[in-house]
PDB file of C-alpha atoms and ligand atoms in Angstrom:
ATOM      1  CA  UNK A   1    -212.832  -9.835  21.272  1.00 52.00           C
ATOM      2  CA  UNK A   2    -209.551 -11.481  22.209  1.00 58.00           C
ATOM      3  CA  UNK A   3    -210.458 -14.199  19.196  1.00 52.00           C
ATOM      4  CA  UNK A   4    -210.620 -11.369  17.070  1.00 60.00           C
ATOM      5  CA  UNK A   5    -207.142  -9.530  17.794  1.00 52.00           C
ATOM      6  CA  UNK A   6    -205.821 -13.121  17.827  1.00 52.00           C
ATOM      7  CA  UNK A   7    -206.981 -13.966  14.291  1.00 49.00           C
ATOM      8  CA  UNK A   8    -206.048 -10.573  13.061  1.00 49.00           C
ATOM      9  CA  UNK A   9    -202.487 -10.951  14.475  1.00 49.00           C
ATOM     10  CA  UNK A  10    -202.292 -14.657  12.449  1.00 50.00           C
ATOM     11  CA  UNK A  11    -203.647 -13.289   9.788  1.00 47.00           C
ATOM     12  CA  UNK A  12    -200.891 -10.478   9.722  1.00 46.00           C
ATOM     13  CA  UNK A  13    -198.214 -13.113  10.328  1.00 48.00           C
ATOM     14  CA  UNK A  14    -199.468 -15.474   7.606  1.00 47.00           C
ATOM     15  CA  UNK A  15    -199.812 -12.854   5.355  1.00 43.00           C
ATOM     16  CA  UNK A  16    -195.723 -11.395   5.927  1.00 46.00           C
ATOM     17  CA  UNK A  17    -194.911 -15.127   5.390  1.00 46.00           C
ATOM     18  CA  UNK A  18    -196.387 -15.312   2.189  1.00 45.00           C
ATOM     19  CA  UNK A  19    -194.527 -12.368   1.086  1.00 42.00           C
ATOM     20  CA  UNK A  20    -191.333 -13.397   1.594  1.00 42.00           C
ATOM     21  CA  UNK A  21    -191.847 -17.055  -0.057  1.00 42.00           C
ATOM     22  CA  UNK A  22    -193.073 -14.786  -2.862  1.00 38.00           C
ATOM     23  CA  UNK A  23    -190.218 -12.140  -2.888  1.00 38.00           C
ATOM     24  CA  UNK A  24    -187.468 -15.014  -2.474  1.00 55.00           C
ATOM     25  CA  UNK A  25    -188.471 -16.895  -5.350  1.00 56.00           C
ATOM     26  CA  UNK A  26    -184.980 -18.778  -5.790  1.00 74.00           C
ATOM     27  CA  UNK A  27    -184.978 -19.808  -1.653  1.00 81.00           C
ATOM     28  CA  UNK A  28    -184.959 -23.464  -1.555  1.00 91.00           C
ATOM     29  CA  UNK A  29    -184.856 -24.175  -5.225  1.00 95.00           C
ATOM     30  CA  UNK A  30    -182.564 -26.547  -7.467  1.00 97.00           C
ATOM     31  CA  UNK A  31    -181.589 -25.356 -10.551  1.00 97.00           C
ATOM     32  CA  UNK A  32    -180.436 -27.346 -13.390  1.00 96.00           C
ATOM     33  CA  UNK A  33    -179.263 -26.593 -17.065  1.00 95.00           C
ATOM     34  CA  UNK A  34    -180.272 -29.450 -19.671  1.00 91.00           C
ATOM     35  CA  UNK A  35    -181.006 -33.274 -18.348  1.00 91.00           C
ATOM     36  CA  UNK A  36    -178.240 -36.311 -17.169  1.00 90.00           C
ATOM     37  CA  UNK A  37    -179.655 -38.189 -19.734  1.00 90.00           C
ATOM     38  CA  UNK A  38    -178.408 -35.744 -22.543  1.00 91.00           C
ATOM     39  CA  UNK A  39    -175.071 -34.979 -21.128  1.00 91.00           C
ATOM     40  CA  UNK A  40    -175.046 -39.218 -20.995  1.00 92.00           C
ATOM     41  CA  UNK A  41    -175.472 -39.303 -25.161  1.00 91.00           C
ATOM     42  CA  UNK A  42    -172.886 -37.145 -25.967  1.00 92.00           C
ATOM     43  CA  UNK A  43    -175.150 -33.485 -25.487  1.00 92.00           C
ATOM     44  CA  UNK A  44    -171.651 -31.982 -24.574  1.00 94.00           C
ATOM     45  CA  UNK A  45    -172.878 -28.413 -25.886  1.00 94.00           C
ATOM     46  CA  UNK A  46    -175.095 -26.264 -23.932  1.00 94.00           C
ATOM     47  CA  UNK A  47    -176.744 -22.217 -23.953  1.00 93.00           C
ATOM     48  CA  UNK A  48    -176.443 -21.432 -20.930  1.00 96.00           C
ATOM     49  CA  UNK A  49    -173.243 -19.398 -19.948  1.00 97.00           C
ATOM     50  CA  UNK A  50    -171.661 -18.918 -16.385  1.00 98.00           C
ATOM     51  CA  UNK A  51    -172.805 -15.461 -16.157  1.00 97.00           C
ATOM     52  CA  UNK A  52    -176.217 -16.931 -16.408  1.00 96.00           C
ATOM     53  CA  UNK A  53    -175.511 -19.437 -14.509  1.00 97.00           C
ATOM     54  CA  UNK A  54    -174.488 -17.530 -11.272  1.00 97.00           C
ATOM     55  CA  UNK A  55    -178.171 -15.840 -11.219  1.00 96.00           C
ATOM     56  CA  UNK A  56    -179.532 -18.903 -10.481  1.00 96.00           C
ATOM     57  CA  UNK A  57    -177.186 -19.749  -7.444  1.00 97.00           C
ATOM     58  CA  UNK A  58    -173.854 -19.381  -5.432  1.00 97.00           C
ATOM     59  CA  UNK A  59    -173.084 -23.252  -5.116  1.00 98.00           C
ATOM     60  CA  UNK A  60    -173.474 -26.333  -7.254  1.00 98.00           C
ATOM     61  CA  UNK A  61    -171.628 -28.365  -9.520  1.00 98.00           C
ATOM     62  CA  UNK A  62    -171.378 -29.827 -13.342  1.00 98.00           C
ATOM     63  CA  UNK A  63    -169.520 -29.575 -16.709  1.00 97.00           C
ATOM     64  CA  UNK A  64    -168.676 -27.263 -19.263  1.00 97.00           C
ATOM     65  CA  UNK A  65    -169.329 -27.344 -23.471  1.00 97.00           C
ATOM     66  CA  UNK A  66    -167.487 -29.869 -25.354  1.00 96.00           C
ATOM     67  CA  UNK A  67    -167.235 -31.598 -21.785  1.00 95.00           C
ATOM     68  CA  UNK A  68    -163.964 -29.840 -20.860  1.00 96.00           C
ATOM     69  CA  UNK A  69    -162.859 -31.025 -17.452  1.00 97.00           C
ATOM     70  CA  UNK A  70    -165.259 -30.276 -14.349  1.00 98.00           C
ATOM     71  CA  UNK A  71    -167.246 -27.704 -12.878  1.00 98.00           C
ATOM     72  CA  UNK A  72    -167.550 -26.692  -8.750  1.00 98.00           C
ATOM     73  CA  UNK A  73    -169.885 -23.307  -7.555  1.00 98.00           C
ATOM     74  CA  UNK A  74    -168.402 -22.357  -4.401  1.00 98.00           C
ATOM     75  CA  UNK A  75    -169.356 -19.001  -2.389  1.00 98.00           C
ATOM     76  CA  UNK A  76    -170.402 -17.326  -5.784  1.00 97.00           C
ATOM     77  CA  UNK A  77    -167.133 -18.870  -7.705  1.00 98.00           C
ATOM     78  CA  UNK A  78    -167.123 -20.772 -10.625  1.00 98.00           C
ATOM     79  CA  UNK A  79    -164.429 -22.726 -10.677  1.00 98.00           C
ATOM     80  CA  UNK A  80    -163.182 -24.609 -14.189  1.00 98.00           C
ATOM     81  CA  UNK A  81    -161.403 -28.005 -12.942  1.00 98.00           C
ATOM     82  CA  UNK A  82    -159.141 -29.185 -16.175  1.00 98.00           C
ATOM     83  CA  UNK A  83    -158.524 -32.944 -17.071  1.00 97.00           C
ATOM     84  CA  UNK A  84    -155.279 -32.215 -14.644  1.00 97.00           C
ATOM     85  CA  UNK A  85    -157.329 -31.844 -11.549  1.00 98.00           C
ATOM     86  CA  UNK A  86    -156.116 -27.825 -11.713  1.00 98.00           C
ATOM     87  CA  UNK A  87    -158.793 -25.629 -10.844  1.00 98.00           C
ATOM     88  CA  UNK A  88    -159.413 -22.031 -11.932  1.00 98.00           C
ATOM     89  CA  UNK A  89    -162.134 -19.706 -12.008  1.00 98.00           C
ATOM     90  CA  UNK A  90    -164.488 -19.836 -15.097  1.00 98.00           C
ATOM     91  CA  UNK A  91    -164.836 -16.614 -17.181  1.00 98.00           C
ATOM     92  CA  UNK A  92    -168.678 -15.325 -17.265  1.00 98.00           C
ATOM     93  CA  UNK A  93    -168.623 -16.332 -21.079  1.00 98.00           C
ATOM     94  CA  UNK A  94    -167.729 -20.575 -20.629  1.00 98.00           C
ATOM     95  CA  UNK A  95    -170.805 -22.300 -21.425  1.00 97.00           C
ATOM     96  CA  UNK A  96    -172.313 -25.705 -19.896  1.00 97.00           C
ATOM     97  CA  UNK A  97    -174.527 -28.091 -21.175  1.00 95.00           C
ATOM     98  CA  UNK A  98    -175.316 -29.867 -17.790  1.00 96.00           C
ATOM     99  CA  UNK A  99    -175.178 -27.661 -14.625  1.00 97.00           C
ATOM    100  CA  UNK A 100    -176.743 -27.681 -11.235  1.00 98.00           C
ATOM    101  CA  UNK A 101    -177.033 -24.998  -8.334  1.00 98.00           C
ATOM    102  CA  UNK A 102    -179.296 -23.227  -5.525  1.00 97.00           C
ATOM    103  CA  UNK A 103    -178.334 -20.409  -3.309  1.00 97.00           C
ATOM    104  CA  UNK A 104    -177.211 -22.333  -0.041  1.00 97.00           C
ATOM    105  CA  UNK A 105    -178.514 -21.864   2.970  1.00 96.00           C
ATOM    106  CA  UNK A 106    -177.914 -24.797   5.215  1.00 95.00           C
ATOM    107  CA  UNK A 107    -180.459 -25.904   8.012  1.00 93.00           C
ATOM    108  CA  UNK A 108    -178.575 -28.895   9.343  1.00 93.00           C
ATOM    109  CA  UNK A 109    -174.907 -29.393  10.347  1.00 94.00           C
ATOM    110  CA  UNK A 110    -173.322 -32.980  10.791  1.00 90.00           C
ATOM    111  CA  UNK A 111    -170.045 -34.122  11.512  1.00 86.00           C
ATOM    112  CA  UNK A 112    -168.763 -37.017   9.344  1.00 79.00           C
ATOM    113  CA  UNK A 113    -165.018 -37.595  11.124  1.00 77.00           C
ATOM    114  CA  UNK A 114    -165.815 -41.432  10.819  1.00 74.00           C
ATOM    115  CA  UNK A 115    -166.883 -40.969   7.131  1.00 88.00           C
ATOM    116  CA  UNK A 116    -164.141 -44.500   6.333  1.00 91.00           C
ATOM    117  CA  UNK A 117    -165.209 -44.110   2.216  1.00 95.00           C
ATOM    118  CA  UNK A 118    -167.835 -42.813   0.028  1.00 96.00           C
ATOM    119  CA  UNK A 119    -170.808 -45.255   1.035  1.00 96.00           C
ATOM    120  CA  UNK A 120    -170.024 -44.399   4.553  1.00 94.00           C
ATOM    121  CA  UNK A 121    -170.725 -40.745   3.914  1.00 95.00           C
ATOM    122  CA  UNK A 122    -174.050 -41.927   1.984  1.00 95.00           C
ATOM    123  CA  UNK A 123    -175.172 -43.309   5.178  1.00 94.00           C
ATOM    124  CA  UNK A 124    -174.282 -40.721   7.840  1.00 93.00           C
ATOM    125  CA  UNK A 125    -176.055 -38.258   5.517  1.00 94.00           C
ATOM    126  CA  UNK A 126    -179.145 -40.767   5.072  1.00 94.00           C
ATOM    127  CA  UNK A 127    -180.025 -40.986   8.377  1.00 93.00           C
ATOM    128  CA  UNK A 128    -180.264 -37.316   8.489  1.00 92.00           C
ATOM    129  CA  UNK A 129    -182.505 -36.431   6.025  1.00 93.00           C
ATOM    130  CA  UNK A 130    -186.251 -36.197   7.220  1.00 92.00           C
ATOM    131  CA  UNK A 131    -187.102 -37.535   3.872  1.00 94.00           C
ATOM    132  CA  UNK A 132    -185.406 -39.427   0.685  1.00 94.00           C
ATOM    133  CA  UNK A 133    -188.384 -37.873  -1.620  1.00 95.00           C
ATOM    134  CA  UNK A 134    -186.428 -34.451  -1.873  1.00 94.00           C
ATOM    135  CA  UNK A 135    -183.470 -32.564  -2.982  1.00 97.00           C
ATOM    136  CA  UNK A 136    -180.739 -31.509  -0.898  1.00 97.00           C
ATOM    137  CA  UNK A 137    -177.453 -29.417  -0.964  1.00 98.00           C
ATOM    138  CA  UNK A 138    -175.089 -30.918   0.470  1.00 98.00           C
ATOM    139  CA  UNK A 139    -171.228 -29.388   1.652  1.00 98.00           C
ATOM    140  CA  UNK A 140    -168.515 -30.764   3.734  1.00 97.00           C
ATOM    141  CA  UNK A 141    -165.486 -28.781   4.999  1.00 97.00           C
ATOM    142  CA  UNK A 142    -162.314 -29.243   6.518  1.00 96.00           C
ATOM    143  CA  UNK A 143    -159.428 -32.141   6.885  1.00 95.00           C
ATOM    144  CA  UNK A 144    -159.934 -35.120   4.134  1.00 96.00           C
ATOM    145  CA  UNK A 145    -157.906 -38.130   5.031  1.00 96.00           C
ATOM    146  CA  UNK A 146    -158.026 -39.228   1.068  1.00 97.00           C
ATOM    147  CA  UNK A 147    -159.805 -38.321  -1.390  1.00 98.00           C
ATOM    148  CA  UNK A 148    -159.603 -40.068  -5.351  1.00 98.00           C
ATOM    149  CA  UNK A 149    -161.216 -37.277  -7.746  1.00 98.00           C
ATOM    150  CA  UNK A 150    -161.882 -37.427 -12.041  1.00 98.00           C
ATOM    151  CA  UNK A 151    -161.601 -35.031 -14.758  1.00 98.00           C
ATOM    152  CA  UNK A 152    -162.353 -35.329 -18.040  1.00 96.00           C
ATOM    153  CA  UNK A 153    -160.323 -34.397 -21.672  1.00 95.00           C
ATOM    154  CA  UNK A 154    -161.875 -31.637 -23.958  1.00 96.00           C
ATOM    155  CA  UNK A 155    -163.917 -33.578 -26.518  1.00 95.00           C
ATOM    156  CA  UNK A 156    -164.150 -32.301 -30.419  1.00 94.00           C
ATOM    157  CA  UNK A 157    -167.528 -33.262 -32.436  1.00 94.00           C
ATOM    158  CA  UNK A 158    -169.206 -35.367 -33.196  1.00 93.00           C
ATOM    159  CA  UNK A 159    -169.210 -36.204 -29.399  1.00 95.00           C
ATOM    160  CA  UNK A 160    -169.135 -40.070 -28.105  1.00 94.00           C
ATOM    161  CA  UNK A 161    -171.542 -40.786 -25.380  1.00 94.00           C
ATOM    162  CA  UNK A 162    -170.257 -40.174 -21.574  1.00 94.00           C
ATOM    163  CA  UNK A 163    -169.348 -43.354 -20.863  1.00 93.00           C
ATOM    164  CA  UNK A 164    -166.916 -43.539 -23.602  1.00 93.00           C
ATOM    165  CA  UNK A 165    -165.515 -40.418 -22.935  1.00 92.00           C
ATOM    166  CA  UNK A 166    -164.853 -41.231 -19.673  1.00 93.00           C
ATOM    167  CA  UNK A 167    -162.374 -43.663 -20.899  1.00 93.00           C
ATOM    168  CA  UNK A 168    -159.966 -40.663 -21.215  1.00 94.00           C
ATOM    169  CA  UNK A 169    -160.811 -40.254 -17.566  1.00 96.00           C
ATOM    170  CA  UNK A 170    -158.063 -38.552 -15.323  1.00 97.00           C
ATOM    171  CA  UNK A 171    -157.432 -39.426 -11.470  1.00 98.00           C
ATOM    172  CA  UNK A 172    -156.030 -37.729  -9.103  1.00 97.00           C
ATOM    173  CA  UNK A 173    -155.230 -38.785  -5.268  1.00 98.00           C
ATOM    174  CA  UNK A 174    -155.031 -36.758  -2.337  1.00 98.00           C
ATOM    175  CA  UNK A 175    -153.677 -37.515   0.875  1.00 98.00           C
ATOM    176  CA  UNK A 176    -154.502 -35.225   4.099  1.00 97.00           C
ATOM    177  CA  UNK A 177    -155.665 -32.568   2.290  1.00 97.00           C
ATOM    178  CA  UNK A 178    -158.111 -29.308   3.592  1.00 97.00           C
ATOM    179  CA  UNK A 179    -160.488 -28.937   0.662  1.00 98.00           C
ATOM    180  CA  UNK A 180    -164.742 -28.775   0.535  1.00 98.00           C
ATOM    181  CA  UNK A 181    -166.879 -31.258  -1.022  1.00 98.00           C
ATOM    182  CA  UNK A 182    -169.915 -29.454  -2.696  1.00 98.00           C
ATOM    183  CA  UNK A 183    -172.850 -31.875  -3.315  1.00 98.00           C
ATOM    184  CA  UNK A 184    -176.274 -33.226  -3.985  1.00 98.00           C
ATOM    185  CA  UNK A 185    -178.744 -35.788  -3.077  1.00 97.00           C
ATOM    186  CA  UNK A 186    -181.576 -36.509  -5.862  1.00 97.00           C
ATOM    187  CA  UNK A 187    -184.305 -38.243  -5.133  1.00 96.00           C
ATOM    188  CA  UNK A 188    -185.058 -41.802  -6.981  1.00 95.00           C
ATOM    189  CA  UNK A 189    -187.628 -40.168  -8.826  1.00 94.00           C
ATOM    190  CA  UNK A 190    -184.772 -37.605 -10.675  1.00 94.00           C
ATOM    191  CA  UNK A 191    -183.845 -40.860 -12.729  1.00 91.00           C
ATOM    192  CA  UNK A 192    -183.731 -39.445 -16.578  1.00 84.00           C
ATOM    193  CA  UNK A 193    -183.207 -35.498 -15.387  1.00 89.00           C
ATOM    194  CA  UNK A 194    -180.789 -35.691 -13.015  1.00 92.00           C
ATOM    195  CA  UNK A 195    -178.598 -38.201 -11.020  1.00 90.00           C
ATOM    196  CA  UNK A 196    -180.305 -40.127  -8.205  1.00 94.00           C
ATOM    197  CA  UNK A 197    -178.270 -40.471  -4.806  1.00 96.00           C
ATOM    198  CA  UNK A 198    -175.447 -38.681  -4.151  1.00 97.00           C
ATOM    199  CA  UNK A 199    -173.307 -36.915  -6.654  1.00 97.00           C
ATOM    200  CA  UNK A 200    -170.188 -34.835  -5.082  1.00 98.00           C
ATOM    201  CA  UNK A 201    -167.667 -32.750  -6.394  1.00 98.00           C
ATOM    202  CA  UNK A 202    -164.365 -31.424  -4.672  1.00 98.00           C
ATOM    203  CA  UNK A 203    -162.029 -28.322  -4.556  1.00 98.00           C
ATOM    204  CA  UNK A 204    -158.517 -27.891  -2.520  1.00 98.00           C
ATOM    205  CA  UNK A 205    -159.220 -25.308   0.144  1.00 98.00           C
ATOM    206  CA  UNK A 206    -156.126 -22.809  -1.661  1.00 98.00           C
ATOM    207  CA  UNK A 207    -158.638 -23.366  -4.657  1.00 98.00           C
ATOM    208  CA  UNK A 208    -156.312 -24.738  -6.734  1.00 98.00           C
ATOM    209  CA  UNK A 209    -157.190 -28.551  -7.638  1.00 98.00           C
ATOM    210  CA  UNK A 210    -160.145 -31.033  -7.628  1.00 98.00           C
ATOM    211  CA  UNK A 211    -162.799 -32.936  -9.499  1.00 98.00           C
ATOM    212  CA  UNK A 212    -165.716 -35.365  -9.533  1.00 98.00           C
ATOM    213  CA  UNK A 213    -165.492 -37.502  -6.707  1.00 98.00           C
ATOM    214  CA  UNK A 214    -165.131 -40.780  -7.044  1.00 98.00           C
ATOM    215  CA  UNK A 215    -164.113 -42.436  -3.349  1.00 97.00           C
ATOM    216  CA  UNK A 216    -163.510 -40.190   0.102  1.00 97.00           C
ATOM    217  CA  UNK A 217    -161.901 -40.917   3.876  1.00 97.00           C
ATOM    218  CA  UNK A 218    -163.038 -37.472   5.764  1.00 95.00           C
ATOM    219  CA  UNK A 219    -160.812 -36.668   8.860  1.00 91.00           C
ATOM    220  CA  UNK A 220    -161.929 -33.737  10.744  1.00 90.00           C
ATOM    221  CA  UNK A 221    -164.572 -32.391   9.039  1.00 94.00           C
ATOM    222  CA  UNK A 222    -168.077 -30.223   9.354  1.00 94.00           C
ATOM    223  CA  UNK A 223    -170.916 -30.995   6.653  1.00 95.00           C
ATOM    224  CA  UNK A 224    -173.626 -28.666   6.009  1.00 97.00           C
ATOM    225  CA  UNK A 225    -176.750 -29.784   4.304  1.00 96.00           C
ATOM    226  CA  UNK A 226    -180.003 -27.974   2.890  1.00 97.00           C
ATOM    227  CA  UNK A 227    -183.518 -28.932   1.888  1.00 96.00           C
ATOM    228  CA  UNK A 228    -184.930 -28.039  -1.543  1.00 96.00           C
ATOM    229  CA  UNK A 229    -188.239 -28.250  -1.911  1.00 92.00           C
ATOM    230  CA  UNK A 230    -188.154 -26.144  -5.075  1.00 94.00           C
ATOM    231  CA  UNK A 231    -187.071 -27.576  -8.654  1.00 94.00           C
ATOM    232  CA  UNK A 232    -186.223 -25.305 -11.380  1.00 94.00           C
ATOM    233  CA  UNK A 233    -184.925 -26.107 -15.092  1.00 93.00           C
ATOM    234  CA  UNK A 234    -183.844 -24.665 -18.540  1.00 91.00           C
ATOM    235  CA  UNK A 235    -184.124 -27.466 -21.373  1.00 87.00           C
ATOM    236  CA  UNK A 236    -181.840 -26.720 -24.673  1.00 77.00           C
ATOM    237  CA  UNK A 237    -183.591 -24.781 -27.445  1.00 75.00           C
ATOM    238  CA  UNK A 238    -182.080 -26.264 -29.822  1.00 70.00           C
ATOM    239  CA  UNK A 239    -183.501 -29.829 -31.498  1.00 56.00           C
ATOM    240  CA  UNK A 240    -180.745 -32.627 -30.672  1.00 54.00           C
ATOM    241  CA  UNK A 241    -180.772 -36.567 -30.696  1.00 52.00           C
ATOM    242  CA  UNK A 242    -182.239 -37.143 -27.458  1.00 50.00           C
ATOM    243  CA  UNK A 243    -185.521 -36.235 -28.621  1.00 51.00           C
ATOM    244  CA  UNK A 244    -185.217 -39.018 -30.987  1.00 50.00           C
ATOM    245  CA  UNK A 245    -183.671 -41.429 -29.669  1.00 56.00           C
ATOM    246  CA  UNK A 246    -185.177 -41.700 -25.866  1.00 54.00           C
ATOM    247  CA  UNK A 247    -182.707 -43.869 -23.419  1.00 51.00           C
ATOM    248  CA  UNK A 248    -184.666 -47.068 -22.430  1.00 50.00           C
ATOM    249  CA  UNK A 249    -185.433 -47.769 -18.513  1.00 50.00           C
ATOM    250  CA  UNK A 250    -182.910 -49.733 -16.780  1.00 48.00           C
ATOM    251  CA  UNK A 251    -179.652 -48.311 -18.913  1.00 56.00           C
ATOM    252  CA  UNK A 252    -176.884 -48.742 -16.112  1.00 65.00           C
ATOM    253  CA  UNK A 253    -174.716 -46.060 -17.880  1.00 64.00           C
ATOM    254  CA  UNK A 254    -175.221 -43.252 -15.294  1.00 68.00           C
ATOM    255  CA  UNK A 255    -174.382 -45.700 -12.239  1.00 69.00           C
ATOM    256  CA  UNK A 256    -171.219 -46.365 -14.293  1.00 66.00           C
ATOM    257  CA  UNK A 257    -170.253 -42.862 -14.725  1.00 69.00           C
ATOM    258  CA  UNK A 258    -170.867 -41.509 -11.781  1.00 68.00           C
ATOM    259  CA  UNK A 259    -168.552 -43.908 -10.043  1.00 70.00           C
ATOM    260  CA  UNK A 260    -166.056 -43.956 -12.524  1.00 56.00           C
ATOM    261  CA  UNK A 261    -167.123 -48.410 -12.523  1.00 47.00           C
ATOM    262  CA  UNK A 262    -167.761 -48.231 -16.354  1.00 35.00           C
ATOM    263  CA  UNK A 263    -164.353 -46.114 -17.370  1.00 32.00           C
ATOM    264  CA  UNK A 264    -162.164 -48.373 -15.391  1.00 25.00           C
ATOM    265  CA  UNK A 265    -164.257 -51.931 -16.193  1.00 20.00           C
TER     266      UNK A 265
HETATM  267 ZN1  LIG B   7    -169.689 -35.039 -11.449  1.00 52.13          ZN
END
């Protein structure tokens, strides 16, 4: 008899779980607009619009059409970062070609105070993760020490590939600065869709400036970080050269601009 009231109560249990995995369909889940790999041949113009965007989550980072300066998703803000480093929030109608977000909902904190650079920060958020076969959000407030961010010029068509653009590359420094870095960790398997390892973005904390990060020294700092188990993406409908022209294995163009290496080489 006790079995019985026991198995009814985990059925019961099992059964409310379900529903809310079902009900909460965008819990847990990375969403991305278009593929690296486009954005890295020149796909600088995208459908989706930042009204459209914001349904899929409240944090995140990317680019906008005609690959005008960079994008940070901050508590339910888009924010439009020109080649200047200046930040302001993106009207509902701005479109991007490559975009990625989730609703965050962090399960881990970490502190990161002796964060010295970038790869340092890779490795204190390594050795957290349970695994390096899934996604996670990734956010880090407070004091930065330094911080060396990119943005990127408006581009007209026909578009050059990434790499070239980022020849046009802005940098700006900061020095003791309160600010957020808003970030993700791909797997190695995201090669092609998205951008495996790290990829961070940064905005002051008044708002006002940032970019694509290309070295950090934290100071006092919390991080926040978030599994993703789910993966969620919108492709363009529109025909474009990447169908026909598929990027061979081994292209070290995405290492290069993600670290700003190839612009400055
Ligand atoms: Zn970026």
């Amino acid at each position: 008899m006790r079995c019985r009231i026991f198995l009814v109560l985990f059925l019961l249990f099992a059964t409310a779980l379900a529903g809310c995995t079902h009900t909460d369909r965008n819990a847990e889940t990375l969403f991305q607009t278009s593929t690296i790999e486009a954005l890295l041949k020149g796909e600088y113009e995208g459908e989706t619009s930042i009204g459209e965007l914001k349904r899929h989550g409240d944090f995140g980072l990317g680019a906008f059409n005609g690959l005008d300066g960079e994008m940070v998703v901050l508590d339910g803000v888009v924010f439009h970062i020109g080649v200047d480093g200046t930040a302001t929030p993106a009207p509902d109608d701005m479109k991007t070609p490559f975009a990625v977000v989730t609703f965050f909902t962090p399960d881990q904190t970490f502190h990161a105070a002796q964060a010295s650079n970038l790869d340092t920060l890779k490795e204190i958020l390594t050795a957290l993760m349970p695994s390096a076969n899934r996604f996670y959000a990734i956010r880090v407030d407070g004091r930065f020490t330094y911080l060396k961010t990119r943005s990127v010029p408006r581009q007209s068509p026909p578009y050059p590939p990434l790499a070239e653009t980022l020849r046009h590359q802005q940098v700006t420094e900061f020095h003791d600065t309160e600010g957020t870095l808003v970030g993700f960790y791909c797997p190695p398997f995201a090669e092609g869709f998205n951008v495996p390892g790290y990829h961070f973005h940064f905005i002051t904390g008044d708002r006002k400036r940032g970019g694509h990060v290309l070295e950090v020294v934290t100071g006092n700092v919390r991080g926040t970080l978030q599994e993703l188990y789910r993966f969620s993406m919108i492709l363009s409908r529109s025909g474009n050269r990447t169908d026909l022209d598929p990027m061979p294995n081994g292209d070290d163009s995405l290492k290069s601009v993600t670290t700003g290496n190839g612009a400055l080489r």
